[in-house]
Coordinates of C-alpha atoms in Angstrom, one line a residue:
X1240 CA 0.1 -0.2 0.4
X1241 CA 1.0 3.0 -0.7
X1242 CA 2.4 5.4 2.4
X1243 CA -0.2 7.5 3.2
X1244 CA 1.9 9.0 6.2
X1245 CA 2.0 12.9 4.8
X1246 CA -1.8 13.1 4.9
X1247 CA -4.4 13.3 7.6
X1248 CA -7.1 10.9 7.5
X1249 CA -9.3 13.8 6.3
X1250 CA -7.2 14.3 3.3
X1251 CA -6.9 10.6 2.6
X1252 CA -10.6 10.2 2.8
X1253 CA -11.1 12.9 0.8
X1254 CA -8.6 11.5 -1.9
X1255 CA -10.4 8.3 -2.0
X1256 CA -14.0 10.3 -2.8
X1257 CA -12.1 12.5 -5.7
X1258 CA -10.3 8.8 -7.1
X1259 CA -14.1 7.2 -6.2
X1260 CA -15.6 9.9 -9.0
X1261 CA -13.1 8.7 -11.6
X1262 CA -13.4 4.7 -10.5
X1263 CA -17.4 4.1 -11.9
X1264 CA -17.0 0.5 -11.9
X1265 CA -15.1 0.3 -8.7
X1266 CA -12.5 -1.9 -9.6
X1267 CA -9.8 0.1 -7.7
X1268 CA -8.7 1.6 -11.1
X1269 CA -8.9 4.6 -13.0
X1270 CA -8.3 5.3 -16.8
X1271 CA -5.3 7.2 -17.7
X1272 CA -7.2 9.0 -20.0
X1273 CA -9.7 10.6 -16.7
X1274 CA -6.2 11.3 -15.2
X1275 CA -5.0 13.4 -18.0
X1276 CA -8.6 15.0 -17.9
X1277 CA -8.3 15.9 -14.0
X1278 CA -4.9 17.6 -14.3
X1279 CA -6.4 19.3 -17.7
X1280 CA -9.4 20.6 -15.5
X1281 CA -6.7 22.0 -12.6
X1282 CA -5.1 23.9 -15.2
X1283 CA -1.8 22.7 -14.2
X1284 CA 1.3 23.5 -16.1
X1285 CA 1.8 20.2 -17.4
X1286 CA 2.4 19.9 -21.3
X1287 CA 0.8 16.8 -23.1
X1288 CA 4.2 15.0 -23.3
X1289 CA 5.1 16.0 -19.3
X1290 CA 1.5 14.2 -18.3
X1291 CA 2.0 11.3 -20.6
X1292 CA 5.8 10.8 -18.8
X1293 CA 4.3 10.9 -15.3
X1294 CA 1.7 8.1 -16.1
X1295 CA 4.2 6.0 -18.0
X1296 CA 6.3 6.4 -14.7
X1297 CA 3.5 5.5 -13.1
X1298 CA 2.0 2.8 -14.7
X1299 CA 4.9 0.3 -15.6
X1300 CA 2.6 -2.2 -17.1
X1301 CA 1.4 0.1 -19.9
X1302 CA -1.7 -1.2 -19.4
X1303 CA -3.6 2.4 -19.3
X1304 CA -5.1 2.0 -15.5
X1305 CA -4.1 3.8 -12.5
X1306 CA -4.6 2.3 -9.2
X1307 CA -5.5 4.2 -5.7
X1308 CA -1.4 3.6 -4.3
X1309 CA -0.3 5.2 -7.9
X1310 CA -2.8 8.0 -7.2
X1311 CA -1.5 8.7 -4.0
X1312 CA 1.8 9.0 -5.5
X1313 CA 0.7 11.5 -8.1
X1314 CA -0.6 13.7 -5.5
X1315 CA 2.1 13.5 -3.2
X1316 CA 4.4 15.0 -6.7
X1317 CA 1.8 17.5 -7.2
X1318 CA 1.6 18.5 -3.2
X1319 CA 5.3 19.1 -3.0
X1320 CA 5.0 21.3 -6.6
X1321 CA 2.8 23.2 -4.4
X1322 CA -0.2 22.8 -6.6
X1323 CA -2.3 20.1 -4.5
X1324 CA -4.7 23.0 -3.5
X1325 CA -5.6 23.9 -6.8
X1326 CA -5.8 20.4 -7.8
X1327 CA -7.8 19.4 -5.0
X1328 CA -10.6 22.6 -6.2
X1329 CA -10.4 21.7 -9.5
X1330 CA -11.5 17.9 -8.9
X1331 CA -14.8 19.7 -7.6
X1332 CA -14.6 22.6 -10.0
X1333 CA -16.4 21.0 -12.8
X1334 CA -19.5 23.1 -13.7
X1335 CA -22.3 21.3 -12.2
X1336 CA -20.7 20.3 -8.8
X1337 CA -21.9 21.7 -5.7
X1338 CA -19.4 21.8 -2.6
X1339 CA -21.5 22.1 0.6
X1340 CA -19.5 22.2 4.4
X1341 CA -19.4 19.0 6.2
X1342 CA -21.3 18.8 9.6
X1343 CA -21.2 14.9 10.3
X1344 CA -19.2 13.0 13.2
X1345 CA -17.5 11.5 10.7
X1346 CA -16.4 14.4 8.9
X1347 CA -14.8 17.7 11.0
X1348 CA -16.8 21.1 10.1
X1349 CA -15.3 22.6 7.7
X1350 CA -14.3 19.8 5.5
X1351 CA -16.0 20.1 2.0
X1352 CA -18.2 17.3 0.5
X1353 CA -19.4 17.9 -2.8
X1354 CA -22.2 16.5 -5.2
X1355 CA -23.2 16.4 -8.7
X1356 CA -26.8 18.1 -9.9
X1357 CA -26.7 16.1 -12.9
X1358 CA -26.6 13.0 -10.7
X1359 CA -29.4 14.5 -8.9
X1360 CA -31.3 15.6 -11.9
X1361 CA -31.3 11.6 -13.1
X1362 CA -31.8 9.9 -10.1
X1363 CA -34.9 11.7 -9.4
X1364 CA -36.0 11.3 -13.0
X1365 CA -35.5 7.2 -12.4
X1366 CA -37.2 6.9 -9.1
X1367 CA -40.2 9.0 -10.5
X1368 CA -40.6 6.6 -13.1
X1369 CA -39.9 3.9 -11.0
X1370 CA -42.6 4.5 -8.6
X1371 CA -45.1 6.8 -10.2
X1372 CA -48.2 4.3 -9.7
X1373 CA -47.1 3.5 -6.0
X1374 CA -49.5 4.5 -3.6
X1375 CA -47.4 4.9 -0.5
X1376 CA -45.3 7.2 -2.2
X1377 CA -47.5 9.9 -3.5
X1378 CA -46.7 12.2 -0.8
X1379 CA -43.3 13.1 -2.3
X1380 CA -43.5 11.4 -6.1
X1381 CA -43.4 13.1 -8.6
X1382 CA -40.1 15.0 -7.4
X1383 CA -39.1 18.1 -8.9
X1384 CA -35.5 17.2 -10.2
X1385 CA -34.5 21.2 -10.3
X1386 CA -34.8 21.7 -6.7
X1387 CA -33.6 20.1 -3.4
X1388 CA -37.2 17.9 -3.2
X1389 CA -34.9 14.6 -3.3
X1390 CA -32.7 15.2 -0.4
X1391 CA -36.2 15.8 1.8
X1392 CA -38.0 13.2 0.0
X1393 CA -35.5 10.4 1.6
X1394 CA -35.8 11.7 5.0
X1395 CA -38.9 9.0 6.2
X1396 CA -37.6 6.4 4.7
X1397 CA -40.5 5.0 2.6
X1398 CA -38.6 5.9 -0.9
X1399 CA -35.2 4.0 0.1
X1400 CA -37.3 1.3 1.1
X1401 CA -39.2 0.8 -2.4
X1402 CA -35.7 1.6 -4.7
X1403 CA -34.4 -1.3 -2.8
X1404 CA -37.3 -3.5 -3.8
X1405 CA -37.5 -2.0 -7.1
X1406 CA -34.0 -2.9 -7.7
X1407 CA -33.8 -6.2 -6.1
X1408 CA -37.8 -7.2 -5.6
X1409 CA -38.5 -8.8 -2.2
X1410 CA -35.7 -7.5 -0.3
X1411 CA -38.1 -6.2 2.2
X1412 CA -41.2 -6.9 3.3
X1413 CA -43.7 -4.5 2.5
X1414 CA -45.1 -5.4 6.0
X1415 CA -42.9 -3.7 8.0
X1416 CA -42.5 -0.4 6.1
X1417 CA -44.1 2.2 8.4
X1418 CA -46.5 4.4 6.1
X1419 CA -48.8 6.2 7.9
X1420 CA -49.3 8.9 11.0
X1421 CA -45.3 8.8 10.6
X1422 CA -43.7 9.7 14.0
X1423 CA -39.4 10.4 14.5
X1424 CA -39.5 6.8 16.0
X1425 CA -41.2 5.1 13.1
X1426 CA -39.2 7.4 10.8
X1427 CA -36.0 6.1 12.6
X1428 CA -37.4 2.5 11.8
X1429 CA -37.8 3.0 8.3
X1430 CA -34.5 4.1 8.0
X1431 CA -32.9 1.5 9.8
X1432 CA -34.9 -1.0 7.6
X1433 CA -33.5 1.1 4.3
X1434 CA -30.1 1.0 5.4
X1435 CA -29.5 -3.0 6.5
X1436 CA -31.2 -4.2 3.8
X1437 CA -29.2 -1.8 1.4
X1438 CA -26.3 -3.5 3.3
X1439 CA -28.0 -7.2 2.9
X1440 CA -27.9 -6.5 -1.0
X1441 CA -24.3 -5.4 -1.3
X1442 CA -24.5 -1.6 -0.7
X1443 CA -21.4 -0.1 1.1
X1444 CA -23.4 1.9 4.0
X1445 CA -20.5 2.1 6.3
X1446 CA -20.6 5.8 7.6
X1447 CA -23.9 6.0 6.4
X1448 CA -26.4 6.6 9.7
X1449 CA -30.4 7.1 9.8
X1450 CA -29.9 10.8 11.3
X1451 CA -27.9 11.6 7.5
X1452 CA -30.7 10.6 5.4
X1453 CA -32.8 12.3 8.0
X1454 CA -31.1 15.8 7.1
X1455 CA -31.1 14.7 3.4
X1456 CA -26.9 15.3 3.4
X1457 CA -26.5 15.1 -0.6
X1458 CA -23.9 13.7 -1.1
X1459 CA -24.1 10.2 1.5
X1460 CA -28.2 10.2 -0.5
X1461 CA -26.8 10.4 -3.9
X1462 CA -24.1 7.7 -2.9
X1463 CA -26.4 5.3 -1.5
X1464 CA -28.7 6.1 -4.6
X1465 CA -26.1 5.2 -6.9
X1466 CA -25.5 1.8 -5.3
X1467 CA -28.9 1.1 -5.2
X1468 CA -29.7 1.8 -8.6
X1469 CA -26.5 0.4 -10.2
X1470 CA -27.0 -3.0 -8.5
X1471 CA -30.8 -3.0 -9.9
X1472 CA -29.2 -2.2 -13.3
X1473 CA -26.5 -4.7 -13.5
X1474 CA -28.9 -7.6 -11.9
X1475 CA -29.3 -9.5 -15.5
X1476 CA -26.2 -8.4 -16.9
X1477 CA -25.0 -12.0 -15.9
X1478 CA -24.4 -15.3 -18.1
X1479 CA -26.3 -17.5 -15.8
X1480 CA -29.4 -15.1 -16.1
X1481 CA -29.2 -14.0 -19.8
X1482 CA -27.4 -16.9 -21.9
X1483 CA -27.5 -14.9 -24.7
X1484 CA -24.3 -13.1 -23.7
X1485 CA -22.7 -16.1 -24.8
X1486 CA -23.0 -14.4 -28.0
X1487 CA -20.2 -12.4 -27.0
X1488 CA -17.6 -14.8 -27.0
X1489 CA -14.7 -14.3 -29.0
X1490 CA -12.7 -16.6 -31.3
X1491 CA -10.1 -18.3 -28.8
X1492 CA -12.3 -17.3 -26.0
X1493 CA -13.8 -19.5 -23.4
X1494 CA -16.3 -19.7 -21.2
X1495 CA -15.3 -19.3 -18.5
X1496 CA -12.8 -16.2 -19.3
X1497 CA -16.4 -14.3 -20.5
X1498 CA -18.1 -15.6 -17.4
X1499 CA -15.1 -13.6 -15.6
X1500 CA -15.9 -10.2 -16.8
X1501 CA -17.7 -7.5 -14.6
X1502 CA -21.1 -6.2 -15.8
X1503 CA -19.3 -3.0 -16.8
X1504 CA -16.9 -5.0 -18.8
X1505 CA -19.7 -7.1 -20.6
X1506 CA -21.4 -3.6 -21.4
X1507 CA -18.4 -2.3 -23.3
X1508 CA -18.3 -5.9 -25.2
X1509 CA -21.9 -5.9 -25.9
X1510 CA -21.8 -2.4 -27.4
X1511 CA -18.8 -3.0 -29.2
X1512 CA -20.2 -6.2 -30.5
X1513 CA -23.4 -4.3 -31.9
X1514 CA -20.9 -1.4 -33.3
X1515 CA -18.8 -3.7 -35.0
X1516 CA -22.2 -5.7 -36.6
X1517 CA -22.1 -1.8 -37.8
X1518 CA -19.0 -1.4 -39.5
X1519 CA -18.1 1.4 -36.5
X1520 CA -15.1 2.1 -34.6
X1521 CA -15.2 0.2 -31.2
X1522 CA -15.2 2.5 -28.1
X1523 CA -12.8 1.9 -24.9
X1524 CA -15.2 3.4 -22.5
X1525 CA -18.4 5.3 -22.0
X1526 CA -16.8 8.6 -21.4
X1527 CA -14.3 10.3 -23.6
X1528 CA -15.4 7.8 -26.5
X1529 CA -18.8 8.7 -26.6
X1530 CA -18.9 12.4 -26.4
X1531 CA -19.7 12.8 -29.9
X1532 CA -22.7 10.6 -29.6
X1533 CA -21.8 9.0 -33.2
X1534 CA -21.5 5.5 -31.2
X1535 CA -24.9 6.0 -29.7
X1536 CA -26.5 6.6 -32.6
X1537 CA -25.2 3.3 -34.4
X1538 CA -25.6 1.5 -31.2
X1539 CA -29.2 2.7 -31.0
X1540 CA -29.8 1.8 -34.9
X1541 CA -28.3 -2.0 -34.3
X1542 CA -30.2 -3.0 -30.9
X1543 CA -33.9 -1.1 -32.3
X1544 CA -36.3 -4.0 -32.9
X1545 CA -36.6 -4.6 -36.7
X1546 CA -39.8 -6.1 -37.2
X1547 CA -39.0 -9.6 -37.1
X1548 CA -40.4 -10.7 -33.5
X1549 CA -43.7 -11.2 -33.3
X1550 CA -46.0 -9.0 -31.4
X1551 CA -43.0 -6.7 -31.9
X1552 CA -43.1 -3.8 -34.1
X1553 CA -40.3 -2.4 -35.7
X1554 CA -39.0 1.1 -34.4
X1555 CA -36.8 3.0 -37.0
X1556 CA -34.0 4.9 -35.7
X1557 CA -33.8 8.5 -37.5
X1558 CA -29.8 9.1 -38.2
X1559 CA -30.2 12.2 -39.6
X1560 CA -29.4 13.9 -36.7
X1561 CA -25.4 12.6 -37.2
X1562 CA -25.2 15.5 -39.8
X1563 CA -25.7 18.3 -36.5
X1564 CA -22.6 20.0 -36.4
X1565 CA -23.2 21.2 -32.7
X1566 CA -22.3 18.1 -30.4
X1567 CA -24.8 19.0 -27.9
X1568 CA -27.5 19.3 -30.5
X1569 CA -26.2 15.9 -32.0
X1570 CA -26.5 14.6 -28.4
X1571 CA -29.8 15.5 -28.2
X1572 CA -31.3 14.6 -31.7
X1573 CA -29.8 11.0 -30.4
X1574 CA -31.3 11.6 -27.2
X1575 CA -34.8 11.6 -28.9
X1576 CA -34.2 8.7 -30.7
X1577 CA -33.6 7.0 -27.3
X1578 CA -36.7 8.1 -26.2
X1579 CA -38.6 6.6 -29.5
X1580 CA -37.2 3.4 -27.5
X1581 CA -38.6 4.1 -24.0
X1582 CA -34.6 4.5 -23.4
X1583 CA -34.0 8.3 -22.6
X1584 CA -33.0 8.0 -18.8
X1585 CA -30.1 9.0 -16.8
X1586 CA -28.1 11.4 -19.1
X1587 CA -28.7 14.9 -20.7
X1588 CA -27.1 16.0 -24.2
X1589 CA -24.6 17.6 -21.8
X1590 CA -24.0 14.4 -20.1
X1591 CA -23.1 12.9 -23.2
X1592 CA -21.0 16.0 -24.2
X1593 CA -19.1 16.3 -21.1
X1594 CA -18.7 12.1 -21.1
X1595 CA -19.9 12.0 -17.2
X1596 CA -18.9 8.2 -16.6
X1597 CA -21.3 7.1 -14.1
X1598 CA -24.6 8.3 -15.7
X1599 CA -23.3 6.8 -19.3
X1600 CA -23.1 3.6 -17.9
X1601 CA -26.3 3.7 -16.5
X1602 CA -27.9 4.6 -19.8
X1603 CA -26.4 1.9 -21.4
X1604 CA -27.3 -0.7 -18.8
X1605 CA -30.9 0.4 -19.4
X1606 CA -30.6 0.4 -22.7
X1607 CA -29.4 -3.2 -22.5
X1608 CA -31.7 -4.3 -20.4
X1609 CA -34.8 -3.3 -22.6
X1610 CA -32.9 -4.3 -25.9
X1611 CA -30.1 -6.7 -25.6
X1612 CA -30.5 -7.6 -29.3
X1613 CA -28.5 -10.8 -28.6
X1614 CA -29.5 -14.3 -29.9
X1615 CA -28.3 -17.7 -27.9
X1616 CA -25.6 -19.3 -30.2
X1617 CA -27.1 -22.4 -31.7
X1618 CA -24.1 -24.3 -33.0
X1619 CA -21.5 -23.6 -30.8
X1620 CA -19.6 -26.4 -29.0
X1621 CA -20.9 -25.1 -25.3
X1622 CA -21.2 -26.9 -22.0
X1623 CA -24.1 -25.5 -21.0
X1624 CA -24.7 -27.3 -17.6
X1625 CA -21.1 -25.1 -16.2
X1626 CA -23.5 -21.8 -16.9
X1627 CA -25.4 -22.2 -13.5
X1628 CA -26.0 -19.1 -11.3
X1629 CA -24.9 -18.3 -7.8
X1630 CA -26.1 -20.3 -4.7
X1631 CA -27.8 -18.1 -1.9
X1632 CA -25.2 -18.8 0.2
X1633 CA -22.6 -17.8 -2.5
X1634 CA -24.7 -14.4 -3.1
X1635 CA -24.8 -13.6 1.0
X1636 CA -21.3 -14.1 1.0
X1637 CA -20.6 -11.9 -1.9
X1638 CA -23.2 -8.9 -0.4
X1639 CA -21.5 -9.2 2.9
X1640 CA -17.9 -8.5 1.5
X1641 CA -19.2 -5.8 -0.6
X1642 CA -21.2 -4.0 2.0
X1643 CA -18.0 -3.8 3.9
X1644 CA -16.5 -1.9 0.7
X1645 CA -13.9 -4.4 -0.3
X1646 CA -12.3 -3.1 -3.4
X1647 CA -12.4 -4.0 -6.3
X1648 CA -16.1 -4.9 -6.1
X1649 CA -16.9 -8.4 -6.0
X1650 CA -19.0 -9.7 -9.0
X1651 CA -17.9 -13.2 -9.1
X1652 CA -17.4 -15.0 -5.7
X1653 CA -14.3 -17.4 -7.0
X1654 CA -12.6 -15.8 -9.8
X1655 CA -12.4 -12.4 -8.3
X1656 CA -11.0 -14.0 -5.2
X1657 CA -8.0 -15.8 -7.0
X1658 CA -5.6 -12.5 -6.2
X1659 CA -6.5 -13.0 -2.3
X1660 CA -6.6 -9.2 -2.4
X1661 CA -10.2 -9.2 -1.3
X1662 CA -9.5 -11.6 1.5
X1663 CA -6.6 -9.6 2.9
X1664 CA -8.6 -6.7 3.2
X1665 CA -11.6 -9.2 5.2
X1666 CA -8.5 -10.3 7.5
X1667 CA -7.9 -6.6 8.0
X1668 CA -11.8 -6.5 9.1
X1669 CA -11.6 -9.1 11.7
X1670 CA -8.5 -7.5 13.3
X1671 CA -5.8 -10.0 11.8
X1672 CA -3.2 -7.6 10.7
X1673 CA -1.4 -8.4 7.3
X1674 CA 2.0 -7.2 6.1
X1675 CA 0.8 -5.3 2.7
X1676 CA 5.0 -5.4 2.1
X1677 CA 4.5 -9.3 1.2
X1678 CA 1.3 -8.4 -0.9
X1679 CA 1.7 -8.4 -5.1
X1680 CA -0.6 -5.7 -6.3
X1681 CA -2.1 -5.1 -9.6
X1682 CA -2.0 -4.6 -12.6
X1683 CA -0.1 -8.3 -12.9
X1684 CA 2.3 -8.9 -15.4
X1685 CA 0.9 -10.8 -18.3
X1686 CA 3.9 -13.5 -17.8
X1687 CA 3.8 -14.8 -14.6
X1688 CA 0.7 -12.7 -13.5
X1689 CA -1.0 -16.2 -11.8
X1690 CA 2.0 -17.1 -9.9
X1691 CA 1.6 -13.6 -8.6
X1692 CA -1.8 -13.9 -7.7
X1693 CA -0.8 -17.7 -5.9
X1694 CA 1.8 -16.2 -3.8
X1695 CA -1.0 -14.0 -2.5
X1696 CA -3.3 -17.0 -1.8
X1697 CA -0.7 -19.1 0.0
X1698 CA -0.1 -15.7 2.2
X1699 CA -3.7 -15.7 2.6
X1700 CA -3.8 -19.1 3.8
X1701 CA -1.1 -19.1 5.8
X1702 CA -2.8 -15.8 8.0
X1703 CA -6.0 -18.2 8.6
X1704 CA -3.8 -21.2 9.5
X1705 CA -1.3 -19.1 12.4
X1706 CA -2.7 -15.7 12.8
X1707 CA -6.4 -16.1 12.7
X1708 CA -6.2 -19.6 14.3
X1709 CA -9.2 -21.2 11.8
X1710 CA -9.8 -24.5 10.8
X1711 CA -8.3 -24.9 6.8
X1712 CA -7.2 -28.6 7.3
X1713 CA -6.3 -29.4 3.2
X1714 CA -6.9 -26.0 2.1
X1715 CA -3.7 -24.7 0.1
X1716 CA -3.4 -21.5 -1.6
X1717 CA -4.0 -22.9 -4.7
X1718 CA -7.2 -24.3 -4.0
X1719 CA -8.4 -20.1 -3.7
X1720 CA -6.6 -19.2 -6.8
X1721 CA -8.5 -21.7 -8.6
X1722 CA -11.7 -21.2 -7.2
X1723 CA -12.6 -24.2 -5.4
X1724 CA -16.0 -23.8 -4.0
X1725 CA -15.5 -26.1 -0.9
X1726 CA -12.7 -24.8 0.2
X1727 CA -13.1 -21.3 -0.9
X1728 CA -16.5 -21.2 1.2
X1729 CA -14.7 -22.8 4.0
X1730 CA -12.7 -19.9 4.7
X1731 CA -15.0 -17.2 4.0
X1732 CA -17.7 -19.0 6.2
X1733 CA -15.4 -18.5 9.1
X1734 CA -14.4 -15.0 8.1
X1735 CA -18.2 -14.1 8.2
X1736 CA -18.9 -16.3 11.4
X1737 CA -15.5 -14.3 12.8
X1738 CA -16.5 -11.0 12.0
X1739 CA -20.1 -12.0 13.5
X1740 CA -18.7 -12.6 16.6
X1741 CA -16.2 -9.8 17.1
X1742 CA -19.4 -7.5 16.5
X1743 CA -20.8 -9.2 19.6
X1744 CA -17.5 -9.5 21.6
X1745 CA -16.7 -5.6 21.3
X1746 CA -20.6 -5.1 22.7
X1747 CA -19.5 -7.3 25.4
X1748 CA -16.7 -5.9 26.7
X1749 CA -14.2 -8.5 24.6
X1750 CA -15.9 -11.2 26.6
X1751 CA -15.5 -14.3 24.3
X1752 CA -18.4 -15.9 22.5
X1753 CA -19.6 -19.0 20.8
X1754 CA -22.5 -20.6 19.7
X1755 CA -23.5 -22.5 23.0
X1756 CA -23.5 -18.9 24.8
X1757 CA -25.6 -17.4 21.7
X1758 CA -28.4 -20.1 22.2
X1759 CA -28.2 -19.5 26.1
X1760 CA -29.1 -16.2 25.5
X1761 CA -31.9 -16.4 23.4
X1762 CA -33.4 -19.1 25.3
X1763 CA -33.0 -16.8 28.8
X1764 CA -34.2 -13.4 26.8
X1765 CA -37.3 -15.3 25.5
X1766 CA -38.3 -16.9 29.0
X1767 CA -37.5 -13.3 30.6
X1768 CA -40.6 -11.9 28.2
X1769 CA -42.8 -15.0 29.0
X1770 CA -42.8 -16.1 25.3
X1771 CA -43.1 -20.2 24.9
X1772 CA -40.4 -20.4 22.3
X1773 CA -37.1 -21.9 22.7
X1774 CA -34.2 -23.3 20.6
X1775 CA -31.9 -26.2 21.4
X1776 CA -29.5 -25.6 18.9
X1777 CA -29.1 -23.8 15.3
X1778 CA -30.4 -26.8 14.0
X1779 CA -33.9 -26.9 15.5
X1780 CA -36.7 -27.6 13.2
X1781 CA -38.9 -25.2 15.1
X1782 CA -36.9 -22.3 13.8
X1783 CA -38.4 -23.4 10.1
X1784 CA -41.4 -21.5 11.2
X1785 CA -39.6 -18.1 12.1
X1786 CA -41.6 -18.3 15.7
X1787 CA -38.3 -18.4 17.4
X1788 CA -36.9 -15.4 15.6
X1789 CA -40.4 -13.5 15.7
X1790 CA -41.0 -13.9 19.7
X1791 CA -37.0 -13.0 20.1
X1792 CA -37.6 -9.8 18.3
X1793 CA -40.7 -8.8 20.1
X1794 CA -39.1 -9.6 23.3
X1795 CA -36.1 -7.1 22.3
X1796 CA -38.6 -4.3 21.1
X1797 CA -41.7 -5.3 22.8
X1798 CA -45.0 -4.6 21.1
X1799 CA -43.0 -4.5 17.3
X1800 CA -44.4 -7.9 15.8
X1801 CA -47.8 -7.4 14.8
X1802 CA -48.8 -11.4 15.3
X1803 CA -51.9 -11.0 13.4
X1804 CA -50.2 -11.1 10.2
X1805 CA -48.7 -14.4 10.7
X1806 CA -49.5 -17.8 11.2
X1807 CA -48.3 -19.6 13.8
X1808 CA -49.3 -23.2 13.5
X1809 CA -49.5 -26.1 11.2
X1810 CA -47.8 -24.0 8.3
X1811 CA -47.2 -25.1 4.8
X1812 CA -44.1 -24.0 3.0
X1813 CA -45.9 -20.9 1.7
X1814 CA -47.1 -19.7 5.2
X1815 CA -43.3 -20.6 6.4
X1816 CA -41.8 -18.4 3.8
X1817 CA -44.5 -15.4 4.4
X1818 CA -43.4 -15.8 8.4
X1819 CA -39.7 -15.8 7.3
X1820 CA -39.8 -12.8 4.9
X1821 CA -41.5 -10.9 7.6
X1822 CA -39.0 -12.0 10.4
X1823 CA -36.1 -10.9 8.6
X1824 CA -37.0 -7.6 7.5
X1825 CA -38.2 -7.1 11.3
X1826 CA -34.6 -7.8 12.5
X1827 CA -33.2 -5.2 10.1
X1828 CA -36.3 -2.9 11.2
X1829 CA -35.0 -3.0 14.9
X1830 CA -31.5 -2.5 13.9
X1831 CA -29.9 -6.0 13.3
X1832 CA -27.6 -6.0 10.1
X1833 CA -29.3 -9.4 9.1
X1834 CA -27.4 -10.5 5.5
X1835 CA -29.0 -14.2 5.8
X1836 CA -32.2 -14.8 3.6
X1837 CA -35.5 -15.8 4.2
X1838 CA -35.4 -19.3 2.5
X1839 CA -32.5 -19.5 5.2
X1840 CA -34.9 -19.6 8.0
X1841 CA -37.2 -21.7 5.9
X1842 CA -34.7 -24.4 5.6
X1843 CA -32.9 -23.9 8.8
X1844 CA -29.6 -23.5 7.5
X1845 CA -27.5 -23.7 10.4
X1846 CA -24.7 -21.1 9.7
X1847 CA -27.3 -18.4 8.0
X1848 CA -29.2 -18.9 11.5
X1849 CA -26.5 -18.6 13.8
X1850 CA -25.6 -15.0 12.3
X1851 CA -29.3 -14.3 12.3
X1852 CA -29.6 -14.9 16.0
X1853 CA -26.6 -13.1 16.8
X1854 CA -27.0 -10.0 15.2
X1855 CA -30.2 -10.0 17.4
X1856 CA -28.2 -10.9 20.5
X1857 CA -26.1 -7.7 19.2
X1858 CA -29.1 -5.3 19.1
X1859 CA -30.4 -6.8 22.3
X1860 CA -27.3 -6.6 24.3
X1861 CA -26.8 -3.0 23.2
X1862 CA -30.6 -2.4 25.0
X1863 CA -29.2 -3.4 27.9

């Protein structure tokens, strides 16, 4: 890791924020093109050759990517040239960026937090469309994108809960959202429910509290909304959920290679597939390469329905706007054609011409979701059985990691852990120190790159055995590197378990906690509240009804469970699932950060059941 000793915590946080603006994909890198743009915007006296020289010195592999460490080094050099102040100002000075003073406890007074007017405008329009027919949102929707309506609208938690369900349906049980006669307490419950549910779908919500949302802090609200919206947009950009993506396989490429691509990489591949078919130049990004709208015009023309599918009328794209001389006018004409496809979302003509990477990515993702225009290959020799979606357990682990803010974001559980970088970050979360000098960092060389990753995996297993004292019998670095499912999951579960127990131990003043202690606490709490439920272990079949969980929630927060909504005896599978959905959402609503899914309770999956009771124990102990 680059030395950040020269910077205060506040400065490092600001640098991360600046870096994150350019690192739209969240993969831990920015493109050299983006850096040059920022340098230009900063009016630094750096001619082109000098900027290129600087980039070349830092990016040894020449693959055009810059890591956060390298970014820090650049900033350090700039600071020594006494230009850092102007550099930082210019990052936020691009038109449409508003700066506001920081007032949260995490940010000392006087810090500057910026937010983008363009993002606010785009997100408001998306939310208005998503919730236009929802009777529970009539009090705030439609919002005016020109005003600060959005920041007030999220204050009662209802819009956030609804948008989480819009992105990942069924995450929140509607019965648990407080909708009428709201009080400060019921609003707090809604915001707890929204934040804990956002965390459960993989949003990084550390440092965002209910108070921040109640106050409508713009940069935090927009940051959370972008994560929620992006998760929804990317949900189907995944081969197991959309097998037609196999049409994007290139000559000599294996299915395994294609399945490792992130949603961002797949979208770029998809756009270029259609551009190639149109006889056009490829694009390398959705920022500088699309500013003239020409690629977008040809993409729209390729994916628009041709009338050859039954029941879907043809839509002819009018290409005459390509002749427009003015970039903004050309972009406007292009967006009018996108509107005919029902896809004029996220970007204005100005956003296209400025090459706003985040909003253009959202525009493309929405276009893909509506008009992929791909056909599943018939003749190719493909092992379709190898295309299986992730299991519930895998998804829960992946969402847990992402909610902790690991970088790069985990899209594919096994291939994204093959260099162990994410595992090292998780070790730090459970207070196992990592010697970063022993860790090989990307970008990895083309020759011998996998050896560097394998060395990392060996060190990760060594840390697990020697420092974390995990049970890793028969697990070697090679198993992580090659994505052995059973053995990788064994390590991840121990990381998640330790993380959960650490939280309990912190609340309990360092007292060691194990399964027996949690079971005893659950039963004592239930008895003290006069409840009939008990559990013998995390495998107890009674848990399948969710009644022990619901009774425990009611014991922790008396009167919170509406028993008239539940069936308590002789339950069929549907009624069990109904209870479980209510239980998981109610746990989150009273403030427990539960990652497990309702099905885990119904099927009594001991590992996930343990995490539910442990999180509730943490909540219960805090109240004492």
